[in-house]
Structure formats: C-alpha cells, structure tokens
C-alpha cells in the first residue's frame, strides 16, 4: 500500500478504526416513515464485521427541510461512540444530483473531532456514472469512488469501487447490500458494507464512512411517494 494512505495521526475516538478493514452501516427503520411516508431524521448504527456496535449516527435537520427538499436537503450529522461522545461531525449543504446541473453537485464535509475538518466527499460530474472524490483537509484528491451505471438495488448488492488516486485497481468498496424484497420495496432503511485496506489512513476511513452516508442519500433515499434514484439522471 502506498505511504500516502498510512495514518498520520488518529483523531480522538477513532482509534478502533486502526484495527479493522471493514465496517457495516445499518440505517434504522422508522415506523412512522414506513407507515405514513413522512420523512423523519435518518439514524444509523455503525458496526464491525462481527456485528458489534461501534458508533451511532443521527441526522440533525428540520421537518420542513426533510419533507420539502427530500434527499437533496442540507443536514448535519453527529456520530457518537458508546459513551455518547461525539467523535465525528458531517455537514452536507443543499445540492442537486442531476447530471444536467454540474455546477451544483453533492458534497459533504467530514470533521473529527467536531470543528476540525479532516476531509471532504465531492461528487464529480459525469454524464451517466456516479463518481465521487475523497479529498483531504486541504482539498487534495486522495481517493476516488466509481459506481455502476444503474445503482438500482434489485435482488443483489450494488457496488461502488474505491480507487487509489493514481491507480486503476480498486483498493476498497462501498456496497449497498440487498435487504430482502419486503424491506427494499416498502422502506428506505438500507444496509451498507465498507471495505478498505487495514493500513489506510484512519482519517480516510472516516471520510469513507461519510461517503457511504452521502451515497445513501444520493441513490437510495426515498422522499414521500417518490422512488429511489437509479442513476445520475434521477
């Protein structure tokens, strides 16, 4: 693995990430949302490969924004450890996702500890494929993510490949995991898996967690009676 991926300082609360090469992110099912289609705050449980809880994440947004702006909405998200200490903070402004508006694409800022920026996730314009860049604190490109032409989860996983900055070969993967016909059809409660090299910089592991949540909003989040997006076309 290239030296540029190796950790150069671990933010407090993220020490455990140095020991793992896989993370599971499960979105909690909201009963009110499933029954009424009323958009509630997204909540996630972040686990290791054994299914043991590491962190929890909860969206901070207002009711009007969630139900009027849908998945494109602005929000902040607090990620906390077992003690309730906030170890990461995500900030997403209001943005478009359509390929027809390349000047206003999705992005997310990742902070750890809160108020200290460690990286960004930025959507790259492409006419038909989902592409994102993982940037460092100085907004230098460190990794890229490329998804399939059709990001529709239909009886199988949807993989987004994580590439090194100067490599054509995947070094990791973000996978939207198939959750079963009933859950997929009637809820937007999603399951994801993230794979990365063990010696990847811990800060970049954290930014990939942010990228996973952004991907969920971009392609797998429903709003009201609307269906999930399948591509950059909507």
PDB file of C-alpha atoms in Angstrom:
ATOM      1  CA  UNK A   1       0.000   0.000   0.000  1.00  0.00           C
ATOM      2  CA  UNK A   2       1.249   3.475  -0.818  1.00  0.00           C
ATOM      3  CA  UNK A   3       2.675   5.504   2.077  1.00  0.00           C
ATOM      4  CA  UNK A   4       0.192   8.308   1.374  1.00  0.00           C
ATOM      5  CA  UNK A   5      -2.544   6.011   2.722  1.00  0.00           C
ATOM      6  CA  UNK A   6      -0.863   5.409   6.079  1.00  0.00           C
ATOM      7  CA  UNK A   7      -2.134   7.088   9.210  1.00  0.00           C
ATOM      8  CA  UNK A   8      -0.527  10.376  10.184  1.00  0.00           C
ATOM      9  CA  UNK A   9      -2.403  10.992  13.441  1.00  0.00           C
ATOM     10  CA  UNK A  10      -5.588   9.500  14.826  1.00  0.00           C
ATOM     11  CA  UNK A  11      -8.437  11.820  15.880  1.00  0.00           C
ATOM     12  CA  UNK A  12      -9.707  11.030  19.404  1.00  0.00           C
ATOM     13  CA  UNK A  13     -12.444   8.422  19.370  1.00  0.00           C
ATOM     14  CA  UNK A  14     -11.390   6.868  16.061  1.00  0.00           C
ATOM     15  CA  UNK A  15      -8.579   4.678  17.453  1.00  0.00           C
ATOM     16  CA  UNK A  16     -10.586   1.492  16.899  1.00  0.00           C
ATOM     17  CA  UNK A  17     -10.625   2.121  13.145  1.00  0.00           C
ATOM     18  CA  UNK A  18      -6.888   1.361  13.015  1.00  0.00           C
ATOM     19  CA  UNK A  19      -7.688  -2.279  13.835  1.00  0.00           C
ATOM     20  CA  UNK A  20     -10.301  -3.036  11.172  1.00  0.00           C
ATOM     21  CA  UNK A  21     -10.649  -3.237   7.401  1.00  0.00           C
ATOM     22  CA  UNK A  22     -14.427  -3.471   7.188  1.00  0.00           C
ATOM     23  CA  UNK A  23     -17.402  -1.508   8.543  1.00  0.00           C
ATOM     24  CA  UNK A  24     -21.124  -2.232   8.406  1.00  0.00           C
ATOM     25  CA  UNK A  25     -23.595   0.667   8.400  1.00  0.00           C
ATOM     26  CA  UNK A  26     -27.248  -0.140   9.067  1.00  0.00           C
ATOM     27  CA  UNK A  27     -29.947   2.502   8.745  1.00  0.00           C
ATOM     28  CA  UNK A  28     -32.556   2.171  11.470  1.00  0.00           C
ATOM     29  CA  UNK A  29     -36.111   1.585  10.298  1.00  0.00           C
ATOM     30  CA  UNK A  30     -38.510   4.366  11.312  1.00  0.00           C
ATOM     31  CA  UNK A  31     -42.044   3.067  11.857  1.00  0.00           C
ATOM     32  CA  UNK A  32     -43.697   6.466  11.305  1.00  0.00           C
ATOM     33  CA  UNK A  33     -41.900   6.886   7.981  1.00  0.00           C
ATOM     34  CA  UNK A  34     -42.767   3.366   6.822  1.00  0.00           C
ATOM     35  CA  UNK A  35     -46.454   3.844   7.571  1.00  0.00           C
ATOM     36  CA  UNK A  36     -47.051   7.457   6.528  1.00  0.00           C
ATOM     37  CA  UNK A  37     -44.164   8.325   4.128  1.00  0.00           C
ATOM     38  CA  UNK A  38     -43.483  11.281   6.439  1.00  0.00           C
ATOM     39  CA  UNK A  39     -39.736  11.888   6.226  1.00  0.00           C
ATOM     40  CA  UNK A  40     -38.020  11.509   9.609  1.00  0.00           C
ATOM     41  CA  UNK A  41     -34.423  12.011  10.670  1.00  0.00           C
ATOM     42  CA  UNK A  42     -32.092   9.321   9.372  1.00  0.00           C
ATOM     43  CA  UNK A  43     -30.351   7.254  12.039  1.00  0.00           C
ATOM     44  CA  UNK A  44     -27.599   4.692  11.546  1.00  0.00           C
ATOM     45  CA  UNK A  45     -25.791   2.054  13.568  1.00  0.00           C
ATOM     46  CA  UNK A  46     -22.141   1.512  12.630  1.00  0.00           C
ATOM     47  CA  UNK A  47     -20.763  -1.961  13.386  1.00  0.00           C
ATOM     48  CA  UNK A  48     -17.646  -4.051  12.888  1.00  0.00           C
ATOM     49  CA  UNK A  49     -17.605  -7.214  10.773  1.00  0.00           C
ATOM     50  CA  UNK A  50     -18.829  -9.246  13.782  1.00  0.00           C
ATOM     51  CA  UNK A  51     -21.928  -7.103  14.090  1.00  0.00           C
ATOM     52  CA  UNK A  52     -20.725  -5.357  17.255  1.00  0.00           C
ATOM     53  CA  UNK A  53     -21.827  -1.741  17.538  1.00  0.00           C
ATOM     54  CA  UNK A  54     -19.010   0.836  17.276  1.00  0.00           C
ATOM     55  CA  UNK A  55     -20.794   4.120  16.705  1.00  0.00           C
ATOM     56  CA  UNK A  56     -24.249   5.589  16.203  1.00  0.00           C
ATOM     57  CA  UNK A  57     -25.177   8.412  13.834  1.00  0.00           C
ATOM     58  CA  UNK A  58     -28.201  10.710  13.827  1.00  0.00           C
ATOM     59  CA  UNK A  59     -29.237  13.366  11.341  1.00  0.00           C
ATOM     60  CA  UNK A  60     -29.854  16.906  12.560  1.00  0.00           C
ATOM     61  CA  UNK A  61     -32.335  18.710  10.276  1.00  0.00           C
ATOM     62  CA  UNK A  62     -35.739  20.352  10.492  1.00  0.00           C
ATOM     63  CA  UNK A  63     -39.069  18.873   9.422  1.00  0.00           C
ATOM     64  CA  UNK A  64     -39.679  21.345   6.595  1.00  0.00           C
ATOM     65  CA  UNK A  65     -36.275  20.739   5.023  1.00  0.00           C
ATOM     66  CA  UNK A  66     -36.644  16.953   5.148  1.00  0.00           C
ATOM     67  CA  UNK A  67     -40.095  16.862   3.587  1.00  0.00           C
ATOM     68  CA  UNK A  68     -39.689  19.683   1.051  1.00  0.00           C
ATOM     69  CA  UNK A  69     -36.128  19.140  -0.176  1.00  0.00           C
ATOM     70  CA  UNK A  70     -36.001  15.354   0.030  1.00  0.00           C
ATOM     71  CA  UNK A  71     -32.620  13.601  -0.328  1.00  0.00           C
ATOM     72  CA  UNK A  72     -31.002  16.794  -1.655  1.00  0.00           C
ATOM     73  CA  UNK A  73     -31.576  18.505   1.688  1.00  0.00           C
ATOM     74  CA  UNK A  74     -28.966  20.150   3.847  1.00  0.00           C
ATOM     75  CA  UNK A  75     -28.242  18.486   7.174  1.00  0.00           C
ATOM     76  CA  UNK A  76     -25.633  17.876   9.821  1.00  0.00           C
ATOM     77  CA  UNK A  77     -24.993  14.515  11.421  1.00  0.00           C
ATOM     78  CA  UNK A  78     -23.426  13.605  14.743  1.00  0.00           C
ATOM     79  CA  UNK A  79     -21.551  10.318  15.050  1.00  0.00           C
ATOM     80  CA  UNK A  80     -21.068   9.204  18.655  1.00  0.00           C
ATOM     81  CA  UNK A  81     -19.227   6.411  20.437  1.00  0.00           C
ATOM     82  CA  UNK A  82     -20.545   4.135  23.224  1.00  0.00           C
ATOM     83  CA  UNK A  83     -20.063   6.826  25.861  1.00  0.00           C
ATOM     84  CA  UNK A  84     -22.163   9.319  23.905  1.00  0.00           C
ATOM     85  CA  UNK A  85     -19.110  11.378  22.983  1.00  0.00           C
ATOM     86  CA  UNK A  86     -19.313  12.930  19.511  1.00  0.00           C
ATOM     87  CA  UNK A  87     -16.295  11.683  17.537  1.00  0.00           C
ATOM     88  CA  UNK A  88     -17.312  12.783  14.026  1.00  0.00           C
ATOM     89  CA  UNK A  89     -19.480  15.501  12.550  1.00  0.00           C
ATOM     90  CA  UNK A  90     -20.835  15.527   8.991  1.00  0.00           C
ATOM     91  CA  UNK A  91     -22.006  18.667   7.209  1.00  0.00           C
ATOM     92  CA  UNK A  92     -23.960  18.435   3.954  1.00  0.00           C
ATOM     93  CA  UNK A  93     -25.228  21.585   2.192  1.00  0.00           C
ATOM     94  CA  UNK A  94     -28.244  21.650  -0.109  1.00  0.00           C
ATOM     95  CA  UNK A  95     -27.145  20.418  -3.533  1.00  0.00           C
ATOM     96  CA  UNK A  96     -28.508  18.912  -6.764  1.00  0.00           C
ATOM     97  CA  UNK A  97     -27.678  15.441  -8.038  1.00  0.00           C
ATOM     98  CA  UNK A  98     -28.732  15.682 -11.672  1.00  0.00           C
ATOM     99  CA  UNK A  99     -26.089  15.385 -14.378  1.00  0.00           C
ATOM    100  CA  UNK A 100     -27.728  18.398 -16.020  1.00  0.00           C
ATOM    101  CA  UNK A 101     -26.555  20.716 -13.228  1.00  0.00           C
ATOM    102  CA  UNK A 102     -22.775  20.151 -12.969  1.00  0.00           C
ATOM    103  CA  UNK A 103     -22.214  23.398 -11.064  1.00  0.00           C
ATOM    104  CA  UNK A 104     -24.240  22.360  -8.009  1.00  0.00           C
ATOM    105  CA  UNK A 105     -23.320  18.752  -7.265  1.00  0.00           C
ATOM    106  CA  UNK A 106     -23.384  16.922  -3.955  1.00  0.00           C
ATOM    107  CA  UNK A 107     -20.671  17.334  -1.345  1.00  0.00           C
ATOM    108  CA  UNK A 108     -20.064  16.627   2.320  1.00  0.00           C
ATOM    109  CA  UNK A 109     -17.556  17.888   4.879  1.00  0.00           C
ATOM    110  CA  UNK A 110     -16.229  15.413   7.454  1.00  0.00           C
ATOM    111  CA  UNK A 111     -14.955  16.678  10.803  1.00  0.00           C
ATOM    112  CA  UNK A 112     -13.156  14.763  13.559  1.00  0.00           C
ATOM    113  CA  UNK A 113     -13.152  15.929  16.248  1.00  0.00           C
ATOM    114  CA  UNK A 114     -16.097  18.277  15.583  1.00  0.00           C
ATOM    115  CA  UNK A 115     -14.998  21.631  14.107  1.00  0.00           C
ATOM    116  CA  UNK A 116     -11.758  20.092  12.777  1.00  0.00           C
ATOM    117  CA  UNK A 117     -12.076  19.226   9.081  1.00  0.00           C
ATOM    118  CA  UNK A 118     -10.308  16.012   8.048  1.00  0.00           C
ATOM    119  CA  UNK A 119     -11.716  15.655   4.546  1.00  0.00           C
ATOM    120  CA  UNK A 120     -14.472  16.085   2.008  1.00  0.00           C
ATOM    121  CA  UNK A 121     -16.611  13.921  -0.259  1.00  0.00           C
ATOM    122  CA  UNK A 122     -17.322  15.640  -3.578  1.00  0.00           C
ATOM    123  CA  UNK A 123     -19.475  14.397  -6.451  1.00  0.00           C
ATOM    124  CA  UNK A 124     -17.722  14.620  -9.825  1.00  0.00           C
ATOM    125  CA  UNK A 125     -19.728  15.452 -12.910  1.00  0.00           C
ATOM    126  CA  UNK A 126     -20.215  12.534 -15.285  1.00  0.00           C
ATOM    127  CA  UNK A 127     -22.951  12.119 -17.914  1.00  0.00           C
ATOM    128  CA  UNK A 128     -24.071   8.664 -16.799  1.00  0.00           C
ATOM    129  CA  UNK A 129     -21.989   7.137 -13.956  1.00  0.00           C
ATOM    130  CA  UNK A 130     -21.838   8.004 -10.253  1.00  0.00           C
ATOM    131  CA  UNK A 131     -18.354   9.341  -9.466  1.00  0.00           C
ATOM    132  CA  UNK A 132     -17.048  10.936  -6.299  1.00  0.00           C
ATOM    133  CA  UNK A 133     -13.697  12.116  -4.973  1.00  0.00           C
ATOM    134  CA  UNK A 134     -12.364  11.728  -1.444  1.00  0.00           C
ATOM    135  CA  UNK A 135     -10.421  14.871  -0.571  1.00  0.00           C
ATOM    136  CA  UNK A 136      -8.065  15.617   2.297  1.00  0.00           C
ATOM    137  CA  UNK A 137      -8.359  18.594   4.625  1.00  0.00           C
ATOM    138  CA  UNK A 138      -6.513  20.769   2.076  1.00  0.00           C
ATOM    139  CA  UNK A 139      -8.950  19.578  -0.629  1.00  0.00           C
ATOM    140  CA  UNK A 140      -6.352  17.429  -2.366  1.00  0.00           C
ATOM    141  CA  UNK A 141      -7.719  14.305  -4.091  1.00  0.00           C
ATOM    142  CA  UNK A 142      -6.673  11.125  -2.252  1.00  0.00           C
ATOM    143  CA  UNK A 143      -9.194   8.529  -3.426  1.00  0.00           C
ATOM    144  CA  UNK A 144     -11.967   8.234  -5.990  1.00  0.00           C
ATOM    145  CA  UNK A 145     -15.234   6.278  -5.973  1.00  0.00           C
ATOM    146  CA  UNK A 146     -16.992   4.935  -9.047  1.00  0.00           C
ATOM    147  CA  UNK A 147     -20.440   3.378  -9.081  1.00  0.00           C
ATOM    148  CA  UNK A 148     -22.402   1.404 -11.682  1.00  0.00           C
ATOM    149  CA  UNK A 149     -24.465   2.955 -14.478  1.00  0.00           C
ATOM    150  CA  UNK A 150     -27.605   1.740 -12.715  1.00  0.00           C
ATOM    151  CA  UNK A 151     -27.486   1.957  -8.929  1.00  0.00           C
ATOM    152  CA  UNK A 152     -30.790   0.164  -8.502  1.00  0.00           C
ATOM    153  CA  UNK A 153     -30.784  -2.479  -5.776  1.00  0.00           C
ATOM    154  CA  UNK A 154     -32.757  -5.296  -7.356  1.00  0.00           C
ATOM    155  CA  UNK A 155     -32.200  -8.713  -5.766  1.00  0.00           C
ATOM    156  CA  UNK A 156     -28.479  -8.073  -5.308  1.00  0.00           C
ATOM    157  CA  UNK A 157     -25.790  -5.801  -3.912  1.00  0.00           C
ATOM    158  CA  UNK A 158     -24.766  -2.532  -5.600  1.00  0.00           C
ATOM    159  CA  UNK A 159     -21.017  -1.922  -5.502  1.00  0.00           C
ATOM    160  CA  UNK A 160     -19.177   1.402  -5.564  1.00  0.00           C
ATOM    161  CA  UNK A 161     -15.463   0.779  -6.137  1.00  0.00           C
ATOM    162  CA  UNK A 162     -12.889   2.797  -4.177  1.00  0.00           C
ATOM    163  CA  UNK A 163      -9.787   3.596  -6.219  1.00  0.00           C
ATOM    164  CA  UNK A 164      -6.378   4.977  -5.292  1.00  0.00           C
ATOM    165  CA  UNK A 165      -5.563   8.410  -6.658  1.00  0.00           C
ATOM    166  CA  UNK A 166      -3.114   7.067  -9.263  1.00  0.00           C
ATOM    167  CA  UNK A 167      -4.458   3.541  -9.640  1.00  0.00           C
ATOM    168  CA  UNK A 168      -6.955   1.828 -11.928  1.00  0.00           C
ATOM    169  CA  UNK A 169      -7.351  -1.044  -9.468  1.00  0.00           C
ATOM    170  CA  UNK A 170      -9.873  -0.981  -6.604  1.00  0.00           C
ATOM    171  CA  UNK A 171      -8.425  -0.775  -3.098  1.00  0.00           C
ATOM    172  CA  UNK A 172     -11.807  -0.981  -1.403  1.00  0.00           C
ATOM    173  CA  UNK A 173     -15.547  -0.978  -1.898  1.00  0.00           C
ATOM    174  CA  UNK A 174     -18.772   0.540  -0.599  1.00  0.00           C
ATOM    175  CA  UNK A 175     -21.629  -1.923  -1.103  1.00  0.00           C
ATOM    176  CA  UNK A 176     -25.344  -1.314  -0.791  1.00  0.00           C
ATOM    177  CA  UNK A 177     -26.446  -4.711   0.486  1.00  0.00           C
ATOM    178  CA  UNK A 178     -29.688  -6.353  -0.614  1.00  0.00           C
ATOM    179  CA  UNK A 179     -32.045  -6.381   2.396  1.00  0.00           C
ATOM    180  CA  UNK A 180     -34.859  -8.540   1.116  1.00  0.00           C
ATOM    181  CA  UNK A 181     -37.874  -7.861  -1.088  1.00  0.00           C
ATOM    182  CA  UNK A 182     -40.265  -6.525   1.582  1.00  0.00           C
ATOM    183  CA  UNK A 183     -37.768  -4.194   3.232  1.00  0.00           C
ATOM    184  CA  UNK A 184     -36.472  -2.889  -0.089  1.00  0.00           C
ATOM    185  CA  UNK A 185     -39.956  -2.304  -1.502  1.00  0.00           C
ATOM    186  CA  UNK A 186     -41.609  -0.570   1.441  1.00  0.00           C
ATOM    187  CA  UNK A 187     -38.829   1.213   3.377  1.00  0.00           C
ATOM    188  CA  UNK A 188     -35.659   3.170   2.721  1.00  0.00           C
ATOM    189  CA  UNK A 189     -33.871   1.508   5.642  1.00  0.00           C
ATOM    190  CA  UNK A 190     -30.637   0.423   3.981  1.00  0.00           C
ATOM    191  CA  UNK A 191     -27.625  -1.726   4.836  1.00  0.00           C
ATOM    192  CA  UNK A 192     -24.113  -0.932   3.634  1.00  0.00           C
ATOM    193  CA  UNK A 193     -20.694  -2.516   3.895  1.00  0.00           C
ATOM    194  CA  UNK A 194     -17.401  -0.649   3.542  1.00  0.00           C
ATOM    195  CA  UNK A 195     -14.128  -2.424   2.793  1.00  0.00           C
ATOM    196  CA  UNK A 196     -10.730  -0.705   2.837  1.00  0.00           C
ATOM    197  CA  UNK A 197      -7.060  -1.574   3.430  1.00  0.00           C
ATOM    198  CA  UNK A 198      -6.145  -2.149   7.068  1.00  0.00           C
ATOM    199  CA  UNK A 199      -3.366   0.452   6.839  1.00  0.00           C
ATOM    200  CA  UNK A 200      -5.442   3.148   5.160  1.00  0.00           C
ATOM    201  CA  UNK A 201      -5.175   6.480   6.966  1.00  0.00           C
ATOM    202  CA  UNK A 202      -7.776   6.474   9.742  1.00  0.00           C
ATOM    203  CA  UNK A 203      -8.967   9.889   8.610  1.00  0.00           C
ATOM    204  CA  UNK A 204      -9.695   8.486   5.161  1.00  0.00           C
ATOM    205  CA  UNK A 205     -11.566   5.552   6.715  1.00  0.00           C
ATOM    206  CA  UNK A 206     -13.712   8.126   8.497  1.00  0.00           C
ATOM    207  CA  UNK A 207     -14.271  10.114   5.290  1.00  0.00           C
ATOM    208  CA  UNK A 208     -15.332   6.885   3.536  1.00  0.00           C
ATOM    209  CA  UNK A 209     -17.977   6.474   6.247  1.00  0.00           C
ATOM    210  CA  UNK A 210     -19.221   9.926   5.297  1.00  0.00           C
ATOM    211  CA  UNK A 211     -19.129   8.936   1.614  1.00  0.00           C
ATOM    212  CA  UNK A 212     -21.290   5.900   2.359  1.00  0.00           C
ATOM    213  CA  UNK A 213     -23.946   8.050   4.024  1.00  0.00           C
ATOM    214  CA  UNK A 214     -23.821  10.553   1.157  1.00  0.00           C
ATOM    215  CA  UNK A 215     -24.276   7.705  -1.355  1.00  0.00           C
ATOM    216  CA  UNK A 216     -27.289   6.530   0.641  1.00  0.00           C
ATOM    217  CA  UNK A 217     -28.887   9.965   0.328  1.00  0.00           C
ATOM    218  CA  UNK A 218     -27.972  10.328  -3.337  1.00  0.00           C
ATOM    219  CA  UNK A 219     -29.221   6.980  -4.657  1.00  0.00           C
ATOM    220  CA  UNK A 220     -31.192   5.007  -2.049  1.00  0.00           C
ATOM    221  CA  UNK A 221     -33.177   7.566  -0.084  1.00  0.00           C
ATOM    222  CA  UNK A 222     -36.871   7.958  -0.859  1.00  0.00           C
ATOM    223  CA  UNK A 223     -38.919  11.020  -0.051  1.00  0.00           C
ATOM    224  CA  UNK A 224     -42.685  10.797   0.327  1.00  0.00           C
ATOM    225  CA  UNK A 225     -44.116   8.800  -2.570  1.00  0.00           C
ATOM    226  CA  UNK A 226     -41.068   9.192  -4.822  1.00  0.00           C
ATOM    227  CA  UNK A 227     -38.904   6.207  -5.721  1.00  0.00           C
ATOM    228  CA  UNK A 228     -35.189   5.922  -5.156  1.00  0.00           C
ATOM    229  CA  UNK A 229     -32.797   7.253  -7.781  1.00  0.00           C
ATOM    230  CA  UNK A 230     -31.175   4.659 -10.019  1.00  0.00           C
ATOM    231  CA  UNK A 231     -28.564   6.815 -11.772  1.00  0.00           C
ATOM    232  CA  UNK A 232     -27.259  10.358 -12.106  1.00  0.00           C
ATOM    233  CA  UNK A 233     -30.302  11.058 -14.281  1.00  0.00           C
ATOM    234  CA  UNK A 234     -32.646  10.574 -11.306  1.00  0.00           C
TER     235      UNK A 234
END
